[in-house]
Coordinates of C-alpha atoms in Angstrom, one line a residue:
M919 CA -37.1 -24.8 136.7
T920 CA -39.0 -27.8 138.4
Q921 CA -37.7 -31.3 138.1
K922 CA -40.8 -32.3 136.3
K923 CA -40.5 -29.6 133.6
R924 CA -36.9 -30.3 133.1
I925 CA -37.6 -34.1 132.6
I926 CA -40.3 -33.2 130.0
L927 CA -37.9 -30.9 128.2
E928 CA -35.2 -33.6 128.3
V929 CA -37.6 -36.2 126.8
I930 CA -38.7 -33.9 124.0
S931 CA -35.2 -33.0 123.2
D932 CA -34.2 -36.7 123.1
L933 CA -37.1 -37.5 120.8
L934 CA -36.2 -34.7 118.5
F935 CA -32.6 -35.9 118.3
L936 CA -33.7 -39.5 117.6
I937 CA -36.3 -38.5 115.0
A938 CA -33.7 -36.3 113.2
T939 CA -31.0 -38.8 113.3
A940 CA -33.1 -41.7 112.4
T941 CA -34.7 -39.6 109.5
F942 CA -31.2 -38.7 108.2
F943 CA -29.9 -42.3 108.3
A944 CA -33.4 -43.6 106.7
V945 CA -33.0 -41.1 103.9
Y946 CA -29.3 -41.8 103.2
W947 CA -30.0 -45.6 103.3
A948 CA -33.0 -45.2 100.8
R949 CA -30.9 -42.9 98.6
R950 CA -27.8 -45.3 98.5
N951 CA -30.0 -48.5 98.2
Y952 CA -32.9 -47.6 95.9
P953 CA -33.3 -45.8 92.5
M954 CA -34.6 -42.6 94.2
D955 CA -33.9 -40.3 91.3
N956 CA -37.0 -41.6 89.4
C957 CA -39.5 -39.8 91.4
Y958 CA -42.6 -41.0 89.4
T959 CA -41.5 -44.7 90.0
V960 CA -41.0 -44.0 93.8
Y961 CA -44.4 -42.2 94.1
F962 CA -46.4 -44.8 92.3
V963 CA -44.7 -47.6 94.1
M964 CA -45.2 -45.9 97.5
S965 CA -48.9 -45.2 96.8
S966 CA -49.7 -48.8 95.9
D967 CA -50.0 -51.8 98.2
T968 CA -46.4 -52.5 99.6
S969 CA -47.3 -55.5 101.7
G970 CA -45.6 -58.6 100.9
H971 CA -42.1 -57.1 100.5
D972 CA -39.0 -59.3 100.3
S973 CA -37.6 -60.9 103.5
G974 CA -34.2 -59.0 103.2
T975 CA -35.8 -55.5 103.4
A976 CA -36.4 -55.7 107.0
L977 CA -32.7 -56.6 107.9
S978 CA -31.7 -54.0 105.5
I979 CA -33.8 -51.4 107.5
L980 CA -32.5 -52.6 110.7
F981 CA -28.8 -52.4 109.9
G982 CA -29.4 -49.4 107.5
F983 CA -30.9 -46.8 109.7
V984 CA -32.5 -48.3 113.1
I985 CA -29.3 -49.7 114.6
P986 CA -27.2 -46.6 113.5
A987 CA -29.8 -44.2 114.9
I988 CA -29.9 -46.1 118.3
V989 CA -26.0 -46.2 118.4
S990 CA -25.9 -42.5 117.6
F991 CA -28.4 -41.8 120.3
I992 CA -26.3 -43.6 123.0
V993 CA -23.1 -41.8 121.9
Y994 CA -25.1 -38.6 122.2
R995 CA -26.2 -39.3 125.8
L996 CA -22.8 -40.3 126.8
A997 CA -21.3 -37.3 125.3
L998 CA -24.0 -35.1 126.9
F999 CA -23.2 -36.6 130.3
V1000 CA -19.5 -35.7 129.9
L1001 CA -20.1 -32.2 128.6
R1002 CA -22.6 -31.2 131.3
K1003 CA -19.9 -31.6 133.8
R1004 CA -17.9 -29.0 132.1
L1005 CA -20.5 -26.7 130.5
N1006 CA -22.8 -25.2 133.1
W1007 CA -24.8 -23.4 130.4
L1008 CA -26.0 -26.6 128.8
S1009 CA -29.4 -26.6 130.3
S1010 CA -32.4 -28.6 129.3
K1011 CA -33.9 -25.6 127.6
V1012 CA -30.7 -24.8 125.6
L1013 CA -30.4 -28.4 124.6
L1014 CA -34.2 -28.6 123.5
N1015 CA -33.3 -25.4 121.4
I1016 CA -30.3 -26.9 119.9
N1017 CA -32.2 -30.1 119.0
I1018 CA -35.0 -28.1 117.4
L1019 CA -32.3 -26.6 115.2
Y1020 CA -30.8 -29.9 114.4
C1021 CA -34.2 -31.3 113.6
A1022 CA -34.7 -28.3 111.1
I1023 CA -31.4 -28.6 109.5
S1024 CA -31.8 -32.6 109.1
L1025 CA -35.2 -32.0 107.5
I1026 CA -34.0 -29.5 105.1
C1027 CA -31.1 -31.7 104.1
C1028 CA -33.4 -34.6 103.6
I1029 CA -35.6 -32.6 101.4
C1030 CA -32.8 -31.5 99.3
Y1031 CA -31.1 -35.1 99.2
L1032 CA -34.3 -36.6 98.1
K1033 CA -35.5 -33.8 95.8
A1034 CA -38.8 -34.2 97.9
W1035 CA -40.5 -31.2 96.3
N1036 CA -41.1 -33.2 93.3
Y1037 CA -43.7 -35.4 95.2
P1038 CA -46.1 -32.7 95.8
K1039 CA -45.8 -31.7 92.3
I1040 CA -46.4 -35.2 91.1
W1041 CA -49.6 -35.4 93.5
Y1042 CA -50.9 -32.2 92.0
E1043 CA -50.3 -33.4 88.4
I1044 CA -52.1 -36.7 89.1
H1045 CA -55.1 -35.0 90.7
K1046 CA -55.5 -31.8 88.7
D1047 CA -58.1 -31.6 86.0
P1048 CA -57.2 -33.8 82.9
V1049 CA -56.1 -32.3 79.7
D1050 CA -57.4 -33.2 76.2
S1051 CA -54.3 -34.7 74.8
A1052 CA -53.4 -34.3 71.1
F1053 CA -50.8 -37.2 71.5
Y1054 CA -53.5 -39.7 72.6
K1055 CA -55.9 -38.3 70.0
E1056 CA -53.3 -39.0 67.2
N1057 CA -51.6 -42.2 68.5
Y1058 CA -54.1 -44.2 70.6
I1059 CA -55.6 -47.2 68.8
E1060 CA -58.5 -49.0 70.2
P1061 CA -57.4 -52.7 69.4
T1062 CA -59.4 -54.3 66.6
V1063 CA -58.5 -57.9 66.4
K1064 CA -59.2 -60.8 63.9
S1065 CA -58.4 -64.2 65.3
P1066 CA -56.1 -66.8 63.5
E1067 CA -57.5 -70.1 62.6
N1068 CA -55.1 -72.0 64.7
K1069 CA -55.2 -70.6 68.2
R1070 CA -51.6 -71.0 69.4
N1071 CA -50.7 -71.4 73.3
L1072 CA -48.7 -68.6 74.7
I1073 CA -46.2 -68.9 77.4
L1074 CA -45.1 -65.4 78.6
I1075 CA -42.1 -65.2 80.8
F1076 CA -41.4 -61.9 82.6
M1077 CA -37.9 -62.2 83.7
E1078 CA -37.2 -59.8 86.8
S1079 CA -35.0 -56.9 85.7
M1080 CA -33.7 -58.9 82.8
E1081 CA -31.6 -56.6 80.3
S1082 CA -30.0 -57.4 76.8
S1083 CA -27.2 -55.2 78.4
Y1084 CA -26.1 -58.0 80.5
Q1085 CA -24.0 -59.3 77.5
A1086 CA -20.4 -58.6 77.2
E1087 CA -19.1 -55.2 76.0
N1088 CA -17.9 -56.6 72.7
E1089 CA -21.4 -58.1 72.2
G1090 CA -23.2 -54.6 72.6
G1091 CA -23.6 -55.1 76.4
V1092 CA -22.0 -53.5 79.3
L1093 CA -20.3 -56.3 81.2
P1094 CA -16.8 -57.8 81.0
I1095 CA -18.1 -61.2 80.5
N1096 CA -21.6 -62.5 79.4
P1097 CA -23.2 -64.5 82.5
M1098 CA -26.3 -65.3 80.2
P1099 CA -24.9 -67.3 77.1
Y1100 CA -28.1 -69.3 76.7
L1101 CA -30.5 -66.4 76.8
T1102 CA -28.2 -64.5 74.1
S1103 CA -28.2 -67.8 72.1
L1104 CA -32.1 -67.8 72.2
G1105 CA -32.0 -64.1 70.8
K1106 CA -29.7 -65.2 68.1
D1107 CA -31.6 -68.3 67.0
N1108 CA -35.2 -66.9 67.4
I1109 CA -36.7 -63.5 67.2
N1110 CA -35.1 -60.6 69.1
F1111 CA -35.9 -56.9 68.3
S1112 CA -33.1 -54.6 68.7
E1113 CA -32.0 -51.1 68.0
S1114 CA -28.7 -52.5 66.5
Q1115 CA -27.7 -55.4 64.3
G1116 CA -26.9 -57.4 67.5
I1117 CA -29.0 -58.7 70.4
G1118 CA -30.8 -55.9 72.0
G1119 CA -34.1 -54.7 73.5
G1120 CA -36.5 -51.9 74.2
Y1121 CA -36.2 -48.5 76.0
N1122 CA -37.2 -48.3 79.7
I1123 CA -39.5 -45.2 79.8
E1124 CA -41.6 -43.6 82.4
G1125 CA -44.6 -45.3 83.7
T1126 CA -43.1 -48.8 82.6
C1127 CA -39.8 -49.1 84.7
W1128 CA -40.7 -51.2 87.8
T1129 CA -42.6 -54.4 88.0
V1130 CA -46.1 -53.6 88.0
G1131 CA -45.5 -50.8 85.5
G1132 CA -43.8 -53.2 83.3
L1133 CA -46.6 -56.0 83.7
L1134 CA -49.2 -53.4 82.7
S1135 CA -47.5 -51.6 79.9
K1136 CA -46.3 -54.7 78.1
T1137 CA -49.7 -56.3 78.1
S1138 CA -51.7 -53.2 77.4
G1139 CA -49.7 -50.7 75.4
L1140 CA -50.3 -48.1 78.1
P1141 CA -48.2 -46.4 80.7
Y1142 CA -48.9 -46.8 84.5
Y1143 CA -50.4 -43.4 85.5
N1144 CA -52.8 -43.8 88.4
P1145 CA -54.4 -46.6 86.7
F1146 CA -56.9 -47.8 89.4
V1147 CA -60.4 -47.0 90.2
K1148 CA -63.0 -48.5 92.7
K1149 CA -66.1 -50.1 90.9
D1150 CA -68.8 -51.3 93.3
G1151 CA -66.3 -51.2 96.3
K1152 CA -63.7 -53.1 94.4
L1153 CA -60.4 -51.8 93.2
V1154 CA -59.9 -52.4 89.3
C1155 CA -57.5 -51.5 86.8
L1156 CA -58.2 -49.6 83.6
P1157 CA -61.6 -51.6 83.0
K1158 CA -62.2 -50.2 79.6
A1159 CA -58.6 -50.8 78.3
T1160 CA -58.0 -54.0 76.2
F1161 CA -55.0 -56.0 77.5
L1162 CA -53.3 -59.0 75.9
S1163 CA -55.2 -61.2 78.3
D1164 CA -58.5 -59.7 77.4
V1165 CA -58.0 -60.4 73.7
L1166 CA -57.0 -64.1 74.5
V1167 CA -59.6 -64.9 77.3
N1168 CA -62.3 -63.5 75.0
D1169 CA -61.1 -65.8 72.3
G1170 CA -61.5 -68.9 74.5
Y1171 CA -58.1 -69.1 76.3
N1172 CA -57.5 -70.1 79.9
A1173 CA -55.2 -67.6 81.5
V1174 CA -53.0 -68.1 84.6
F1175 CA -50.5 -65.7 86.2
S1176 CA -48.1 -67.5 88.3
I1177 CA -45.5 -65.8 90.8
G1178 CA -43.6 -67.0 93.8
S1179 CA -44.3 -63.8 95.9
E1180 CA -47.6 -62.3 97.3
K1181 CA -49.8 -61.1 94.5
Q1182 CA -51.1 -57.9 96.2
F1183 CA -47.6 -56.2 96.2
E1184 CA -47.9 -53.1 94.0
N1185 CA -51.4 -54.2 93.2
R1186 CA -50.2 -56.7 90.8
D1187 CA -53.3 -58.8 91.5
T1188 CA -55.5 -55.9 90.5
V1189 CA -53.9 -55.5 87.3
M1190 CA -54.0 -58.9 86.1
E1191 CA -57.2 -60.0 87.6
S1192 CA -59.0 -57.0 86.1
H1193 CA -58.2 -58.5 82.8
G1194 CA -59.1 -62.2 82.9
Y1195 CA -56.2 -63.9 84.7
V1196 CA -56.5 -66.3 87.5
T1197 CA -53.5 -65.4 89.9
H1198 CA -51.5 -68.3 91.6
D1199 CA -49.2 -66.8 94.2
I1200 CA -47.2 -68.1 97.2
K1201 CA -50.3 -68.0 99.3
W1202 CA -52.2 -70.1 96.7
Y1203 CA -49.5 -72.5 96.3
K1204 CA -49.1 -73.0 100.0
E1205 CA -52.9 -73.4 100.4
N1206 CA -52.9 -76.0 97.6
G1207 CA -49.9 -78.1 99.0
K1208 CA -47.3 -76.9 96.3
I1209 CA -45.2 -75.1 98.9
D1210 CA -44.6 -75.8 102.6
P1211 CA -46.7 -73.4 104.7
D1212 CA -43.7 -72.2 106.6
Y1213 CA -41.4 -71.7 103.7
Q1214 CA -40.2 -68.2 103.0
V1215 CA -37.0 -66.9 101.2
F1216 CA -36.4 -63.7 99.6
W1217 CA -39.7 -62.6 98.0
G1218 CA -41.4 -65.8 98.7
F1219 CA -40.0 -68.9 97.0
E1220 CA -37.1 -69.0 94.6
D1221 CA -37.3 -69.4 90.8
Q1222 CA -36.0 -73.0 90.9
K1223 CA -39.3 -74.0 92.6
L1224 CA -41.3 -71.5 90.4
Y1225 CA -40.0 -73.3 87.1
E1226 CA -40.9 -76.7 88.7
I1227 CA -44.4 -75.5 89.4
A1228 CA -44.8 -74.0 86.0
K1229 CA -44.3 -77.5 84.6
D1230 CA -47.2 -78.8 86.7
E1231 CA -49.3 -75.8 85.7
L1232 CA -48.7 -76.4 82.1
N1233 CA -49.4 -80.0 82.1
E1234 CA -52.7 -79.3 83.8
L1235 CA -53.6 -76.5 81.4
S1236 CA -52.5 -78.6 78.3
S1237 CA -55.0 -81.2 79.4
E1238 CA -57.9 -78.9 79.0
D1239 CA -59.8 -78.5 75.7
K1240 CA -58.9 -74.9 75.5
P1241 CA -55.7 -73.0 74.6
F1242 CA -53.8 -71.4 77.2
L1243 CA -52.1 -68.3 78.1
F1244 CA -49.6 -68.9 81.1
T1245 CA -47.7 -66.0 82.4
M1246 CA -45.0 -66.2 85.0
L1247 CA -42.8 -63.7 86.8
T1248 CA -39.5 -64.7 88.2
D1249 CA -37.8 -63.0 91.2
D1250 CA -34.3 -64.2 91.9
T1251 CA -32.6 -61.5 89.6
H1252 CA -34.2 -58.6 91.6
F1253 CA -32.0 -55.8 92.8
P1254 CA -29.9 -55.1 94.9
H1255 CA -28.0 -58.5 94.7
G1256 CA -30.5 -61.1 93.7
F1257 CA -31.1 -64.5 95.4
M1258 CA -28.6 -67.4 95.4
C1259 CA -30.6 -70.6 95.5
S1260 CA -29.2 -74.1 96.0
S1261 CA -28.5 -74.6 92.4
C1262 CA -26.5 -71.3 92.0
K1263 CA -22.7 -71.7 91.5
N1264 CA -20.1 -69.2 92.8
L1265 CA -18.4 -68.6 89.4
Y1266 CA -17.7 -64.9 90.0
D1267 CA -16.7 -62.4 92.7
E1268 CA -20.0 -60.3 92.2
Q1269 CA -23.1 -62.0 93.3
M1270 CA -25.4 -60.6 90.7
L1271 CA -23.3 -62.3 88.0
N1272 CA -23.7 -65.6 89.7
V1273 CA -27.4 -64.9 90.2
L1274 CA -27.7 -64.1 86.3
S1275 CA -25.8 -67.3 85.3
C1276 CA -28.1 -69.4 87.5
A1277 CA -31.1 -67.7 86.0
D1278 CA -29.8 -68.6 82.6
N1279 CA -29.4 -72.3 83.5
L1280 CA -32.8 -72.4 85.1
L1281 CA -34.3 -70.8 81.9
K1282 CA -32.3 -73.2 79.8
N1283 CA -33.7 -76.2 81.7
F1284 CA -37.3 -75.0 81.5
I1285 CA -37.1 -74.4 77.7
E1286 CA -35.4 -77.6 76.9
W1287 CA -38.2 -79.3 79.0
A1288 CA -40.9 -77.4 77.0
K1289 CA -39.5 -78.4 73.7
E1290 CA -40.1 -82.1 74.7
Q1291 CA -43.7 -81.7 75.6
K1292 CA -46.6 -82.7 73.2
W1293 CA -48.0 -79.2 73.3
Y1294 CA -44.7 -77.4 72.3
D1295 CA -45.3 -77.3 68.6
N1296 CA -48.5 -75.3 69.0
T1297 CA -47.0 -73.0 71.7
Q1298 CA -45.2 -69.6 71.3
I1299 CA -42.8 -68.7 74.2
V1300 CA -42.1 -65.0 74.9
I1301 CA -39.3 -64.1 77.2
V1302 CA -39.0 -60.4 78.2
G1303 CA -37.5 -58.4 81.0
D1304 CA -40.3 -56.7 83.2
H1305 CA -38.0 -53.6 83.4
N1306 CA -34.3 -52.7 83.7
Y1307 CA -32.3 -53.4 86.8
L1308 CA -33.2 -50.7 89.4
A1309 CA -29.6 -49.5 89.9
A1310 CA -28.7 -47.2 92.9
P1311 CA -25.5 -45.7 94.0
K1312 CA -24.6 -48.4 96.4
N1313 CA -26.1 -51.1 94.3
N1314 CA -24.8 -50.7 90.5
F1315 CA -23.0 -53.8 89.5
M1316 CA -22.9 -52.8 85.9
H1317 CA -21.1 -49.4 86.6
D1318 CA -18.7 -51.1 89.1
L1319 CA -17.7 -53.9 86.6
S1320 CA -18.0 -52.2 83.2
S1321 CA -14.9 -50.6 81.6
L1322 CA -17.2 -48.3 80.0
S1323 CA -18.2 -44.7 81.2
A1324 CA -21.3 -44.4 83.2
G1325 CA -22.9 -42.5 80.3
E1326 CA -22.1 -45.2 77.8
V1327 CA -23.3 -47.9 80.3
E1328 CA -26.6 -46.1 80.5
S1329 CA -27.0 -45.6 76.9
R1330 CA -26.7 -49.2 76.3
R1331 CA -29.2 -50.5 78.7
R1332 CA -32.5 -52.0 77.1
F1333 CA -34.9 -54.7 78.5
M1334 CA -34.6 -58.2 76.8
N1335 CA -37.0 -59.7 74.5
V1336 CA -37.2 -63.1 72.6
I1337 CA -40.1 -64.7 70.8
I1338 CA -39.6 -68.5 70.4
N1339 CA -41.7 -70.7 68.1
P1340 CA -44.0 -68.0 66.7
A1341 CA -46.8 -68.6 64.2
V1342 CA -45.4 -66.0 62.1
Q1343 CA -41.8 -65.9 61.2
L1344 CA -39.9 -62.7 60.5
D1345 CA -36.7 -62.0 58.5
K1346 CA -33.7 -61.1 60.6
Q1347 CA -33.2 -57.8 59.1
K1348 CA -36.8 -56.7 59.9
Q1349 CA -36.0 -57.4 63.6
K1350 CA -33.0 -55.0 63.7
N1351 CA -32.7 -51.2 63.8
R1352 CA -35.9 -50.7 65.7
K1353 CA -36.4 -48.2 68.5
F1354 CA -39.4 -49.3 70.8
C1355 CA -40.6 -49.6 74.4
S1356 CA -42.9 -51.6 76.5
F1357 CA -46.2 -50.4 74.7
D1358 CA -44.9 -52.3 71.6
I1359 CA -44.7 -55.7 73.2
M1360 CA -48.5 -56.6 73.3
P1361 CA -49.2 -56.1 69.5
T1362 CA -46.0 -57.6 68.5
I1363 CA -46.9 -60.8 70.5
L1364 CA -50.4 -60.9 69.0
E1365 CA -49.2 -60.6 65.4
A1366 CA -46.5 -63.2 66.1
M1367 CA -49.4 -65.5 67.1
G1368 CA -51.1 -64.9 63.9
Y1369 CA -53.6 -62.3 65.1
Q1370 CA -54.3 -59.4 62.7
L1371 CA -54.5 -55.9 64.2
E1372 CA -55.9 -53.0 62.4
N1373 CA -53.2 -50.6 61.7
H1374 CA -50.9 -53.1 63.4
G1375 CA -51.7 -51.2 66.7
A1376 CA -52.9 -51.6 70.2
A1377 CA -53.3 -48.5 72.4
L1378 CA -49.8 -46.7 72.1
G1379 CA -48.2 -49.8 70.9
R1380 CA -47.2 -50.8 67.4
S1381 CA -46.4 -54.3 66.2
L1382 CA -42.8 -54.7 65.5
Y1383 CA -43.8 -57.2 62.8
S1384 CA -44.9 -54.2 60.8
D1385 CA -43.3 -51.1 59.4
A1386 CA -45.5 -48.8 61.4
P1387 CA -43.3 -46.4 63.5
T1388 CA -43.4 -46.9 67.2
M1389 CA -43.9 -43.9 69.6
I1390 CA -40.0 -43.8 70.3
E1391 CA -39.3 -43.8 66.6
K1392 CA -41.8 -41.1 65.9
Y1393 CA -41.4 -38.7 68.8
G1394 CA -38.1 -39.9 70.7
V1395 CA -38.0 -40.8 74.3
D1396 CA -38.2 -37.4 76.0
T1397 CA -41.3 -36.3 74.2
V1398 CA -43.0 -39.6 74.9
N1399 CA -42.1 -39.4 78.6
S1400 CA -43.5 -35.9 78.8
E1401 CA -46.8 -36.8 77.0
I1402 CA -47.6 -39.8 78.9
M1403 CA -46.7 -38.6 82.4
R1404 CA -49.7 -36.2 82.6
R1405 CA -53.4 -36.7 83.4
T1406 CA -55.5 -36.9 80.3
I1407 CA -59.0 -37.1 79.4
Q1408 CA -58.3 -40.1 77.1
Y1409 CA -56.4 -42.2 79.8
D1410 CA -59.1 -41.3 82.4
A1411 CA -61.8 -42.5 80.2
L1412 CA -60.3 -46.0 80.4
N1413 CA -61.1 -45.9 84.0
D1414 CA -64.8 -44.9 83.8

């Protein structure tokens, strides 16, 4: 064998080893750090715009699989140098064949570890011909809305990964202590819908269980199922669906969506701006002098700053002669470990408990401030978790801390919901023993504001102010999941 050919074989062999090793470490890293079991969520997130990710991901990737792969390669080359002095048969050609086999084994292991065969199936389901859905025919309600005489302002706070399950075990939660006593007290003193007699929340079903899925489903009554289409060269989201913001903007409201991260991540800008919102994200706040141009922590800037900016936004909106819809999305409680800002205290050994406690205090300061404002009496505040915490094997603080079994922990997990200062009050008993999901949030918010909905419904959602059974109460979680995670003529029609 010529020297040139031997070098080529060595380079190819080294590349195969490096690719196989890096792939194995990358898959192991992803499987340990991300909720890879939910294949629909993974598929939809990866097929959306993923630019603008949090600053910690790059370091996690570096230490999670880039450095381990490089170290493994160095060890491999050193071992090869020693072995070749003792094993004459370990030629470049033999080594190449070994690494081809290693690459194949690594690929098979990774496919099995990720259950990767699900992703071609999901792609096929999304792109095959739509079916005529009896489920949509029977249950979809085109929102028909009658406005109240008094148009109430609405502050809608999406708290990242916020669950009612963060309460103590003896309160119906899953933790040994309650790091969010203020939020719990808000649920007790105001309106909180629950499956039990205590403080609780809604089911985290398919098509709703990550940030943009939660935003979309809770403001439209619909699941996230390939909801985007290009119109005149511009990406839009379900243009024929009626969202909460469509109802209010058409009724004369100003609508602002405020976030401390980049709006294009997961196409959140497309979802919100397709339905009447003006989005103010970290780039907008930097351009308008609210945030230093070089500032960047976690996903953008922390919630401590977001709440202060929200106060300025609300003061400006309240000075207009129109009612307002102000929606904000927090970030600090994002998995895996949340973000500790300068106001957070180290009260617990587990960082997520400290972050949750800090989020509770920030929320308290904001709500107490809002109550002192002139516009408060005519303003409804809704606090809702965008989705449940995205637990993974390496990042599951609830399982780590709880004395309950893993199955019991999962059975108690629900997203949080609180309605403060509604136009329409509701008896405590009517708030309890309800099974619901994200679809039911939009019609519930509207009826709390005094809007009247025909049949108390919007899309697949039902107002929890009414006795109308929700999709979860009518069919159960498993049936609803199977019906909404397929391509239908009715859902496609909302994108025509």
